[in-house]
Coordinates of C-alpha atoms in Angstrom, one line a residue:
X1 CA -219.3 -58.1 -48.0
X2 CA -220.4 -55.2 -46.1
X3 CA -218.4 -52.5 -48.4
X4 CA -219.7 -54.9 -51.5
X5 CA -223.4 -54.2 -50.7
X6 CA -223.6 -50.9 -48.7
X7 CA -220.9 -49.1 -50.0
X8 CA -220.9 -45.1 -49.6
X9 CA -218.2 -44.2 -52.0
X10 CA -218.1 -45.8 -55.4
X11 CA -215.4 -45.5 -58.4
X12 CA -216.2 -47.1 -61.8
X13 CA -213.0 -47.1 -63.8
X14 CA -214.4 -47.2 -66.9
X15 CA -217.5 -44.9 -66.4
X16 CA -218.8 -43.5 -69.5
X17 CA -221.0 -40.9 -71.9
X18 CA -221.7 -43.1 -74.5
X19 CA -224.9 -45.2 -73.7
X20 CA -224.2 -48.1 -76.1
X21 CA -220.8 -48.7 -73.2
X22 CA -221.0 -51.4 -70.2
X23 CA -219.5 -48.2 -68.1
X24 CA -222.2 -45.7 -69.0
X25 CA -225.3 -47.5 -67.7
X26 CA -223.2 -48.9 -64.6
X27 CA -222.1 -45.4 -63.5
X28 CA -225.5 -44.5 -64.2
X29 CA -227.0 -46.3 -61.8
X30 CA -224.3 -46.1 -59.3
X31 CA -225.3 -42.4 -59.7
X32 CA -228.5 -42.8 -59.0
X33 CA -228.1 -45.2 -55.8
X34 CA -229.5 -43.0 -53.1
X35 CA -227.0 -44.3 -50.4
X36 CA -223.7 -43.7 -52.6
X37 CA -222.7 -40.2 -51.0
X38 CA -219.7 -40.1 -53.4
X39 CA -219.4 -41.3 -57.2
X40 CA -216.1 -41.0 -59.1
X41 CA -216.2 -42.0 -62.6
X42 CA -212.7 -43.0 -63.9
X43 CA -212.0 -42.0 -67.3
X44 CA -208.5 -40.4 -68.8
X45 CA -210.1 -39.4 -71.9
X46 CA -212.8 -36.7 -71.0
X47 CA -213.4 -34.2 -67.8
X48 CA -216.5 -35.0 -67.1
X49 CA -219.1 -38.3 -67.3
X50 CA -222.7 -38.0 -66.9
X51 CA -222.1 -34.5 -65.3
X52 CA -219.6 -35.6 -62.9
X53 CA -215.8 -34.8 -62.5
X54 CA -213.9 -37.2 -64.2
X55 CA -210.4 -38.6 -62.9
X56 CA -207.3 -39.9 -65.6
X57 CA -206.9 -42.7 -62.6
X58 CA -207.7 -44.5 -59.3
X59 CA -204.2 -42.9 -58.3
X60 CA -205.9 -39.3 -59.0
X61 CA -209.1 -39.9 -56.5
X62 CA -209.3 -37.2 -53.4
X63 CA -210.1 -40.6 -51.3
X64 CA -210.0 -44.5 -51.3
X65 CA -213.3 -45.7 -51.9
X66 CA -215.2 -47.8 -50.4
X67 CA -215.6 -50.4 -53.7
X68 CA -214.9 -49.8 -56.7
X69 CA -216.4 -51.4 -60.2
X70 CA -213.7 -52.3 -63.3
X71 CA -215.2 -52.1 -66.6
X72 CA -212.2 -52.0 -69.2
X73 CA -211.0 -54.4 -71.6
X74 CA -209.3 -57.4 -70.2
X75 CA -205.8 -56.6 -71.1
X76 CA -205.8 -53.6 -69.1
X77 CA -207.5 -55.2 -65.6
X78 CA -204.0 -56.2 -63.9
X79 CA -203.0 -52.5 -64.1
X80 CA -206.5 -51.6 -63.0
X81 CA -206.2 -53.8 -60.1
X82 CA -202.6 -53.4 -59.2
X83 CA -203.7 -49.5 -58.7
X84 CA -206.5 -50.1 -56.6
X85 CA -204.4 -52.4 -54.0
X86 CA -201.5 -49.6 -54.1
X87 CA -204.3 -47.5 -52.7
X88 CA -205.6 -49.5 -50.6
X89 CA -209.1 -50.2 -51.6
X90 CA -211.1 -53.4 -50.1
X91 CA -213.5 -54.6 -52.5
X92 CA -214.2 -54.5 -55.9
X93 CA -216.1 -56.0 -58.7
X94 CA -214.6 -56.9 -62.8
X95 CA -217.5 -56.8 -65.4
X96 CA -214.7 -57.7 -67.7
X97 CA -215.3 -60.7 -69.7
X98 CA -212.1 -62.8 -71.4
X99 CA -210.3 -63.9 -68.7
X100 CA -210.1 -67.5 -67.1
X101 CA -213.3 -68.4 -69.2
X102 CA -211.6 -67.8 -72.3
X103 CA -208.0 -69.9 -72.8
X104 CA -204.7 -69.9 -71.4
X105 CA -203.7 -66.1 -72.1
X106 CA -207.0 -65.4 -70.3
X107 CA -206.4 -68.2 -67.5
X108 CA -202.8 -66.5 -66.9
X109 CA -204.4 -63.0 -66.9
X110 CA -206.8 -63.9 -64.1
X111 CA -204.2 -65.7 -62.0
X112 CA -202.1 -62.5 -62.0
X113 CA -205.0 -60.4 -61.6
X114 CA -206.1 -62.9 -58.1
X115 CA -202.5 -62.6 -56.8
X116 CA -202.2 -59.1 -57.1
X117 CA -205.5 -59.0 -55.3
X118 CA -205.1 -61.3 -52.5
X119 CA -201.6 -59.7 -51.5
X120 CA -203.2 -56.5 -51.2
X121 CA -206.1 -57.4 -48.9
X122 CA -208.5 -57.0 -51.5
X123 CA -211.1 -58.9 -52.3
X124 CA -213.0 -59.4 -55.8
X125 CA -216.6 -60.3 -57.1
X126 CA -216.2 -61.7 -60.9
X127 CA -214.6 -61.4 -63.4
X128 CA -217.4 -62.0 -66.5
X129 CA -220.1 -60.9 -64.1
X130 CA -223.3 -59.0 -64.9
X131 CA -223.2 -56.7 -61.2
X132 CA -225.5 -57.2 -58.1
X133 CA -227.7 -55.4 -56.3
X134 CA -229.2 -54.7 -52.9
X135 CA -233.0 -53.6 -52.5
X136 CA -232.8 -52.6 -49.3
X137 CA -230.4 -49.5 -50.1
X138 CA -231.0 -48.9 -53.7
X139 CA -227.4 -49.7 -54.6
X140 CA -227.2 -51.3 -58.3
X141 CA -223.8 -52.0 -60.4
X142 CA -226.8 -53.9 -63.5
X143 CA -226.2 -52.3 -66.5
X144 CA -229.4 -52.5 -66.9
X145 CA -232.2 -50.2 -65.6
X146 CA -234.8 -52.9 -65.2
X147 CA -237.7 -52.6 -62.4
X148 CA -236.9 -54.5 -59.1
X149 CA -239.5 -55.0 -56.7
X150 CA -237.8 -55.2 -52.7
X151 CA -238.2 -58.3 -51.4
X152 CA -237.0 -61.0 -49.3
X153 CA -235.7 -63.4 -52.6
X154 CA -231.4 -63.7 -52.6
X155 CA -230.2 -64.5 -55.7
X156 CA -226.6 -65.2 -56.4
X157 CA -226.0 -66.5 -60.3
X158 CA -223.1 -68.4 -61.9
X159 CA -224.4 -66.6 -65.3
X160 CA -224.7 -63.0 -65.9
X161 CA -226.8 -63.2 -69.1
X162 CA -229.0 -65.7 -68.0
X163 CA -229.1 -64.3 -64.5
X164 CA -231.1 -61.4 -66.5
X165 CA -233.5 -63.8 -67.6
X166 CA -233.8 -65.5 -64.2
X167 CA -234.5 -61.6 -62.7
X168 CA -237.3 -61.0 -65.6
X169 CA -239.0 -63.8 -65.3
X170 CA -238.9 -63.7 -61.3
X171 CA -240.2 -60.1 -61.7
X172 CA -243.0 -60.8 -64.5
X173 CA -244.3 -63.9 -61.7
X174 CA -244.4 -60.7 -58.9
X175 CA -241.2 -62.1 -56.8
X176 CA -239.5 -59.4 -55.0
X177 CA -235.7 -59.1 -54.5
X178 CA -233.3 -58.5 -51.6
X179 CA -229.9 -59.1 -52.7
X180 CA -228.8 -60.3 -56.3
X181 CA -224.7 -60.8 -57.0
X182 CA -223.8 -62.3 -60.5
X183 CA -220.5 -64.4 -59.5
X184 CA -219.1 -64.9 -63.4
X185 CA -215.8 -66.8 -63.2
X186 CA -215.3 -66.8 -59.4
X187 CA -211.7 -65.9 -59.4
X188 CA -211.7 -65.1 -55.6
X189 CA -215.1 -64.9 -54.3
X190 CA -217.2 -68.1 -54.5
X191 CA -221.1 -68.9 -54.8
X192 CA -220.4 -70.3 -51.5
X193 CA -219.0 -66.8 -50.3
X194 CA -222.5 -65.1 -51.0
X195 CA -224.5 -68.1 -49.6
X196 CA -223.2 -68.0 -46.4
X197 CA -223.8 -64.1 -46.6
X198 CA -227.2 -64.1 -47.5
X199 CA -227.6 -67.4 -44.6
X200 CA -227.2 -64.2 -42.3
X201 CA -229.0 -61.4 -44.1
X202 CA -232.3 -60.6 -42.3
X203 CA -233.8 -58.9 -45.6
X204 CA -233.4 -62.7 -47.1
X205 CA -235.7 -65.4 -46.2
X206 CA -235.2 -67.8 -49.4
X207 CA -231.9 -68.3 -51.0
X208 CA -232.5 -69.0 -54.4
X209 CA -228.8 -69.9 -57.2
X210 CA -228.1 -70.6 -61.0
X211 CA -225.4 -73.3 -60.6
X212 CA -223.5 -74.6 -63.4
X213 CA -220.2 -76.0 -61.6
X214 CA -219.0 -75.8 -57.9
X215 CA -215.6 -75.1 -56.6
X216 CA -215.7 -75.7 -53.3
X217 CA -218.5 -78.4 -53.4
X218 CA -217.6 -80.0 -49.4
X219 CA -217.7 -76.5 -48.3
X220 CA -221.3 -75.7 -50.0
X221 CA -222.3 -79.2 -48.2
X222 CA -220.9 -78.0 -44.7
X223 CA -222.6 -74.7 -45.4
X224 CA -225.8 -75.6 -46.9
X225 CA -226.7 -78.2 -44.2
X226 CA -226.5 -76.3 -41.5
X227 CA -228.5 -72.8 -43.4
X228 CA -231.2 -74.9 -44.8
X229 CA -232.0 -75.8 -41.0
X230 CA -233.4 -72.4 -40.8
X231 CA -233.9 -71.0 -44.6
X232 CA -234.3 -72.4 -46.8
X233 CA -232.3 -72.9 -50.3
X234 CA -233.8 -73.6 -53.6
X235 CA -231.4 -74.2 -57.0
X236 CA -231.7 -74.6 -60.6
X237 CA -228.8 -76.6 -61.5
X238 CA -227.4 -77.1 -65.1
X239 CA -224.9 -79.7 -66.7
X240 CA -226.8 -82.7 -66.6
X241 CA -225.7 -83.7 -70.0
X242 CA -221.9 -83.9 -71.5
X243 CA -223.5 -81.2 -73.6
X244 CA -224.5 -79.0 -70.4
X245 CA -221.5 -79.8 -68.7
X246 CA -219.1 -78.8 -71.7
X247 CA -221.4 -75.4 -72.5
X248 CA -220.5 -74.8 -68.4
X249 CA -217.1 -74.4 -68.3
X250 CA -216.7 -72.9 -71.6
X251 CA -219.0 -69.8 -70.4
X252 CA -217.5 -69.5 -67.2
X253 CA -214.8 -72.1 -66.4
X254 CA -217.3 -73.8 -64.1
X255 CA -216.6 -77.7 -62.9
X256 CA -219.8 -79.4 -63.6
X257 CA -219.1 -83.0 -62.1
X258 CA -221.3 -85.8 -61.5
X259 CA -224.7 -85.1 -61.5
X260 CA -225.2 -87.9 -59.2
X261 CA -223.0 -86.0 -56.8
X262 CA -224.8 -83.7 -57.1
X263 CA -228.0 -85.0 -56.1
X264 CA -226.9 -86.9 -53.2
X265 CA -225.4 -83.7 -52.0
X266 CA -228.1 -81.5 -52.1
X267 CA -230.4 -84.4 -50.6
X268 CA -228.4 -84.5 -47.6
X269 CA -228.5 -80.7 -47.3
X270 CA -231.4 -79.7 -47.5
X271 CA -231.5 -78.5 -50.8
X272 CA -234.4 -77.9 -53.1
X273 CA -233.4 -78.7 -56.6
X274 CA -235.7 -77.5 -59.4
X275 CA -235.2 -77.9 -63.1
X276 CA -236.7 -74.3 -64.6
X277 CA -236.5 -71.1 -63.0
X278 CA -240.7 -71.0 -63.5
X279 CA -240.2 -74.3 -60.8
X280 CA -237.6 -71.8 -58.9
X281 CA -239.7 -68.7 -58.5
X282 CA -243.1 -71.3 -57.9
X283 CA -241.2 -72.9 -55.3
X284 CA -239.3 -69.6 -53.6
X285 CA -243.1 -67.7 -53.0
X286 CA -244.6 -71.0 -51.7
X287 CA -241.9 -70.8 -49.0
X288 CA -242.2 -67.6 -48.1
X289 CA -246.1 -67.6 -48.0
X290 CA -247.5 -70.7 -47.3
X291 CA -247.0 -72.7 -44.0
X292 CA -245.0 -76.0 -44.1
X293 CA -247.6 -79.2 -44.1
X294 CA -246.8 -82.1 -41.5
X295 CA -247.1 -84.9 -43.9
X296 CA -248.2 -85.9 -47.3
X297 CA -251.7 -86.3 -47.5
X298 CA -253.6 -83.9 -49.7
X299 CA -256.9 -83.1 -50.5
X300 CA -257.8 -82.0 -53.9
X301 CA -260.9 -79.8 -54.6
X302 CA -261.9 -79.2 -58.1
X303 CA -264.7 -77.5 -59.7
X304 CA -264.6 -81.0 -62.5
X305 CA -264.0 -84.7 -62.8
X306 CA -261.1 -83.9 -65.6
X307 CA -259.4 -81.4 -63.2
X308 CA -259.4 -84.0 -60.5
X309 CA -257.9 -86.9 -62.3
X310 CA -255.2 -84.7 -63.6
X311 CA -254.2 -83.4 -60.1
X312 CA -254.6 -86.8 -58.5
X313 CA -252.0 -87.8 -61.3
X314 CA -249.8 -85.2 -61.2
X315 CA -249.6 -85.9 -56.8
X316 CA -249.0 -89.3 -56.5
X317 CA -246.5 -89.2 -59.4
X318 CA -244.6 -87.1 -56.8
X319 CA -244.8 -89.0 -53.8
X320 CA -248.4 -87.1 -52.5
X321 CA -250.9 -89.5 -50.7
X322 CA -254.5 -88.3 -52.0
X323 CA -255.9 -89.6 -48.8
X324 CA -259.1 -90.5 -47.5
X325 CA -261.3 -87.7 -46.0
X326 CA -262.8 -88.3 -42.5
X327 CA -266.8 -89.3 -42.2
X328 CA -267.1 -85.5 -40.7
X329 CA -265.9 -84.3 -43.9
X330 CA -268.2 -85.7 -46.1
X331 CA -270.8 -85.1 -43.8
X332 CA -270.0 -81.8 -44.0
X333 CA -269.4 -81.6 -47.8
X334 CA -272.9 -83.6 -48.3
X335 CA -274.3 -80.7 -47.0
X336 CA -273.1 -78.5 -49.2
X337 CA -272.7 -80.6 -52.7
X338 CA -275.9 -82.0 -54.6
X339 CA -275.9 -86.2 -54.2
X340 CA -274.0 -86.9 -57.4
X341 CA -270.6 -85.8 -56.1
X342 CA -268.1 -88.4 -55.7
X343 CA -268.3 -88.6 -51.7
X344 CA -264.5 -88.9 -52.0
X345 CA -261.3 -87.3 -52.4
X346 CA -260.7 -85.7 -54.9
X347 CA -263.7 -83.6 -54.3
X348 CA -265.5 -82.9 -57.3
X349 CA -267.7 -80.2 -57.0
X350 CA -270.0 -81.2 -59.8
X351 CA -270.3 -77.6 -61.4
X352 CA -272.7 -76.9 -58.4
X353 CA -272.4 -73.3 -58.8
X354 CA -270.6 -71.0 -56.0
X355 CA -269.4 -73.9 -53.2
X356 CA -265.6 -73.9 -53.2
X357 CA -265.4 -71.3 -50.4
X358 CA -267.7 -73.6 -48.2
X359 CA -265.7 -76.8 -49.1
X360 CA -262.1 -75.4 -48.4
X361 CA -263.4 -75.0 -44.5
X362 CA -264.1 -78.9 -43.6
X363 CA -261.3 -79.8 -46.1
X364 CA -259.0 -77.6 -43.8
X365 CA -260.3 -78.9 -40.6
X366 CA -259.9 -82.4 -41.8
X367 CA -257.4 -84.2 -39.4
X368 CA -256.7 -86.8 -42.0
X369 CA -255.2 -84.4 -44.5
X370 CA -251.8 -82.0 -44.3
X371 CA -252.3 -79.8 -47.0
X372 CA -255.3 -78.8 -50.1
X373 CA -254.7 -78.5 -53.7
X374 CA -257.4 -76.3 -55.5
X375 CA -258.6 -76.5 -59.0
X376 CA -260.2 -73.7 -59.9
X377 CA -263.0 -71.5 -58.2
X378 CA -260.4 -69.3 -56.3
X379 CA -260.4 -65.7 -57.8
X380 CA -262.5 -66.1 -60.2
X381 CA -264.5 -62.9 -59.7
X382 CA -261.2 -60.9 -60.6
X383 CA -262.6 -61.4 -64.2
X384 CA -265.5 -59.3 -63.7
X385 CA -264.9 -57.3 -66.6
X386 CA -264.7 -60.2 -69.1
X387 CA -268.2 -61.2 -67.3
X388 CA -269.5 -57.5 -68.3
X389 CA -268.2 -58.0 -71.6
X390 CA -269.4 -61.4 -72.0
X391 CA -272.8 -60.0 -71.1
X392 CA -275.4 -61.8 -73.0
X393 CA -277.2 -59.9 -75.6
X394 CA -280.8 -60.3 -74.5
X395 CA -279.4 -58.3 -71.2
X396 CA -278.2 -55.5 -72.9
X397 CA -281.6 -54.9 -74.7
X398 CA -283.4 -54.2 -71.6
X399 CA -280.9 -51.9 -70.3
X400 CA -283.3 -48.7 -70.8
X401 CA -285.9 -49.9 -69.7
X402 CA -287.4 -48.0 -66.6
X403 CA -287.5 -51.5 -64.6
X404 CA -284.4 -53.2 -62.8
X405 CA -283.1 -54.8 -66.2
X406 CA -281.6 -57.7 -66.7
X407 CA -277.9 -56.7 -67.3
X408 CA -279.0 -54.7 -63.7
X409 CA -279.4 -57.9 -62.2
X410 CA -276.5 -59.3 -63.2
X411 CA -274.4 -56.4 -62.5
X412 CA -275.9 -56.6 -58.9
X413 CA -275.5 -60.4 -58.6
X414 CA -271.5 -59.8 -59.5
X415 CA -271.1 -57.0 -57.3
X416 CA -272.5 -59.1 -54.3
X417 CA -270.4 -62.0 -55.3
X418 CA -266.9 -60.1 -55.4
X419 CA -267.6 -58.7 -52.0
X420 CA -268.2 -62.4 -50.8
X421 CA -265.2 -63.7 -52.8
X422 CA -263.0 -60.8 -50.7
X423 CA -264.3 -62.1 -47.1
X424 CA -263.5 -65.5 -48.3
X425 CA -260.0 -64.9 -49.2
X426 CA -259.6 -63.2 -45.7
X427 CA -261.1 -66.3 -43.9
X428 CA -258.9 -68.6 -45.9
X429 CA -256.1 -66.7 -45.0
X430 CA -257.3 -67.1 -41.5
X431 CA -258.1 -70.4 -41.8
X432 CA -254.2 -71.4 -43.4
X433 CA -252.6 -69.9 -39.7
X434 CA -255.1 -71.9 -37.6
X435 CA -254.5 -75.4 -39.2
X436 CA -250.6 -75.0 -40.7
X437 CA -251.8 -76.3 -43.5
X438 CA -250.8 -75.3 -46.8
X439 CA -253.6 -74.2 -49.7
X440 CA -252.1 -74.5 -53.5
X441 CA -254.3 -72.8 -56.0
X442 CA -254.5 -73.7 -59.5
X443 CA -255.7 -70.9 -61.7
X444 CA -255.2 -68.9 -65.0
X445 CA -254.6 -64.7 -64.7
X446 CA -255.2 -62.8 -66.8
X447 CA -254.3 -58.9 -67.2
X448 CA -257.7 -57.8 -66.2
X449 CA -257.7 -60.3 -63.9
X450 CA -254.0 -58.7 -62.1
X451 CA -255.7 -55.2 -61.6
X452 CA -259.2 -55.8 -59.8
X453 CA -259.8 -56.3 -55.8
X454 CA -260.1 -59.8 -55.5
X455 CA -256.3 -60.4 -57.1
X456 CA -255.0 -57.6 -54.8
X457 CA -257.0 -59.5 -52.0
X458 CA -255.1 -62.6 -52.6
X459 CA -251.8 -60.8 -53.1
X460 CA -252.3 -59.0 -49.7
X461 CA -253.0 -62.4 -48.0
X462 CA -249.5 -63.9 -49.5
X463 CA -251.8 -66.1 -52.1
X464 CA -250.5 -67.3 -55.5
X465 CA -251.9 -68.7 -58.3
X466 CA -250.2 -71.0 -60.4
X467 CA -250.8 -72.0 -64.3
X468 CA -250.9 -75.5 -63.9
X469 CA -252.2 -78.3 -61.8
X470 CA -249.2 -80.4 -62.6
X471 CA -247.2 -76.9 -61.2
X472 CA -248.8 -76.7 -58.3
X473 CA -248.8 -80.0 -57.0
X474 CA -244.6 -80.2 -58.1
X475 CA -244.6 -76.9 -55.3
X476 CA -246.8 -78.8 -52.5
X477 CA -244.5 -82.1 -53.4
X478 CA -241.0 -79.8 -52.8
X479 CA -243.0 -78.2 -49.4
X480 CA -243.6 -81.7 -48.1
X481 CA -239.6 -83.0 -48.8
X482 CA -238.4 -79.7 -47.6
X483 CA -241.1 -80.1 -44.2
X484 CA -239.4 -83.4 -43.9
X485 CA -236.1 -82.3 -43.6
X486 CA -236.5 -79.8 -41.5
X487 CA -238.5 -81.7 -39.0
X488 CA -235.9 -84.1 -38.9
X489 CA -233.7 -82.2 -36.4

């Protein structure tokens, strides 16, 4: 695994000049991995690639490389292979696609290709893989040159193409990558393989998988049980349907299985099970930012009666106990909220203006609840430049005028705000580490709304927002089963 991720010399037989080729933008980037002291393109047919020496063969190299990546057609990957264990060489990846997923010529093809492999000593990521990566040294075999933002997320995929999708959309949501590894066919090295890799990675903290089918499904169970104990592991798995389960093992030969099985397994391991990677990336930054609640009640704070209903819904359709707030607390919140408020949980704010700050605090001190849900209110002076352009017109008359205007005013009153909203975020954040108690925040971003001080406030305090309230009460609901668990041993 070690010469798989942190390799210093890299071949690509394959490597290429022209762009529209798998080999071009692999060697590219192995090129451009700042820890790769050596690259050797392999390529019979030109001198050079991508201003590199060029070698007819891994037969020709000056030294055995540390891994080595196999992008060639599939009818030429035994050879390939049968060239690399002749000299010796440890690990390697095959892009190729064709093979086992593809038919019995293919099936054969990957058989040989294993053997050939495992009698050498050498060990194999793939075939019909999209590449991997590492963050932590810059070292890439994606074709493609998308941004990755280092973080502490391990992905490993059973897809390559939608393995893209599950890095975009991860990316687009602000998640940050440590290791990715597309598995493809898994002709020697499993899911399970990478899992109990990344179980002892320090740069990963969550272990997030695509999984369509799994090979070695008692040994995933053995593995995952004891892992999730300390980090957790958070899937999106496909082939529920005949339909699924048919689509899996045509794309990549995967065993799909009972569905049932599969529940029950991941139940007894520990395992989060989401059904969309929006619910996968939700799920992986609520682990890595929020505390873990001790039971299930919640409180809900919202800014309106619709808000509340919705949330209270969405919670105890998923096993959340909107429970009953303390006399202290509605002592306190009577303080703070006109009469008309509900005295109850959820707590409706009644529009009162600039209070959800001054609610959180007593909500969070409440013995009788574990965690808070909040509907609206949070970050909303991040919008400050649709406020300025929302200005009323009247304002903008008096502008000139040699007296503080009115567009003055406001401009004052939303300056004073934002530097309120900024100490509150801090406090919250404070506030979250003295009671272990989780805070989910409903709320819409926009792209104004991603580039001012409070966002970068909430960022910085390990704070996301999330679309819906049905969302955010789905992550609090997969904190409290994954709490449970863990507070079991």
């Amino acid at each position: 695994m070690d010469l798989i991720y942190n390799p210093e010399s890299v071949a690509v037989v394959g490597a290429s000049n022209d762009l529209s080729k798998w080999g071009a933008g692999i060697f590219a980037r192995v090129l451009n991995s700042p820890t790769v002291k050596r690259a050797y393109p392999i390529n019979n047919r030109v001198d050079e690639v991508q201003g590199t020496k060029a070698y007819p063969s891994i037969k020709d190299l000056p030294e055995i490389p540390d891994f080595i990546a196999i992008v060639v057609p599939y009818p030429g990957v035994p050879d390939v292979v049968r060239d690399c264990v002749a000299m010796g060489i440890k690990a390697g990846l095959i892009i190729t696609a064709g093979l086992g997923e593809a038919g019995p010529e293919g099936v054969a093809l990957e058989r040989e290709i294993l053997t050939t492999a495992s009698e050498g000593g050498m060990r194999l990521v793939g075939p019909n893989c999209m590449g991997h990566f590492n963050t932590a040294n810059d070292f890439s075999t994606l074709r493609m040159g998308m941004p990755i933002a280092k973080g502490e997320v391990g992905v490993i995929s059973q897809s390559g193409g939608f393995a893209m999708h599950i890095l975009r959309c991860g990316t687009e949501m602000g998640a940050g990558f440590s290791k990715f590894v597309s598995v493809g066919n898994e002709a020697d090295l499993h899911f399970e393989d990478f899992l109990e890799y990344y179980a002892q990675d320090e740069e990963t903290r969550v272990i997030t998988g695509y999984i369509e089918g799994l090979r070695k499904g008692r040994r995933f169970l053995e593995l995952a049980s004891e892992i999730t104990k300390k980090k957790p592991i958070v899937v999106v798995k496909v082939g529920k349907t005949k339909a699924g389960t048919k689509a899996a093992r045509s794309h990549t030969s995967a065993i799909a299985g009972s569905d049932v099985i599969y529940n029950a397994m991941f139940k007894q391991a520990g395992v989060i099970r989401v059904n969309e990677v929006e619910e996968l990336f939700d799920v992986a930054s609520a682990l890595l930012e929020q505390p873990l609640p001790k039971g299930n009640r919640v409180g809900v704070l919202t800014g309106g009666g619709g808000f509340g209903c919705v949330a209270s819904d969405a919670c105890e359709e998923l096993g959340l106990d909107v429970a009953a707030l303390s006399p202290y607390t509605i002592e306190k919140l009577n303080a703070i909220l006109p009469d008309r408020w509900p005295h109850a949980n959820p707590v409706d704010t009644v529009a009162s203006g600039w209070v959800t700050y001054p609610c959180i605090w007593p909500l969070l001190e409440d013995e009788n609840l574990d965690a808070l849900i909040i509907v609206g209110g949070i970050g909303q002076m991040g919008m400050i430049s649709r406020m300025r352009a929302q200005m009323p017109a009247f304002m903008q008359q008096h502008a000139d005028s040699d007296s503080p205007s009115m567009a003055e005013q406001f401009e004052q009153m939303l300056k004073t705000r934002q530097e309120q909203e900024l100490r509150d975020i801090d406090i919250l954040s404070e506030y979250m580490k003295k009671y272990q108690k989780p805070v989910i925040i409903y709320g819409r971003t926009s792209e104004d709304m991603k580039s001012s001080p409070v966002y970068s406030r909430l960022r910085e305090n390990s704070l996301s927002m999330y679309p819906t309230p049905e969302r955010a009460a789905r992550v609090l609901a997969h904190l409290v089963q994954y709490s449970r668990y863990v507070n079991h041993f």
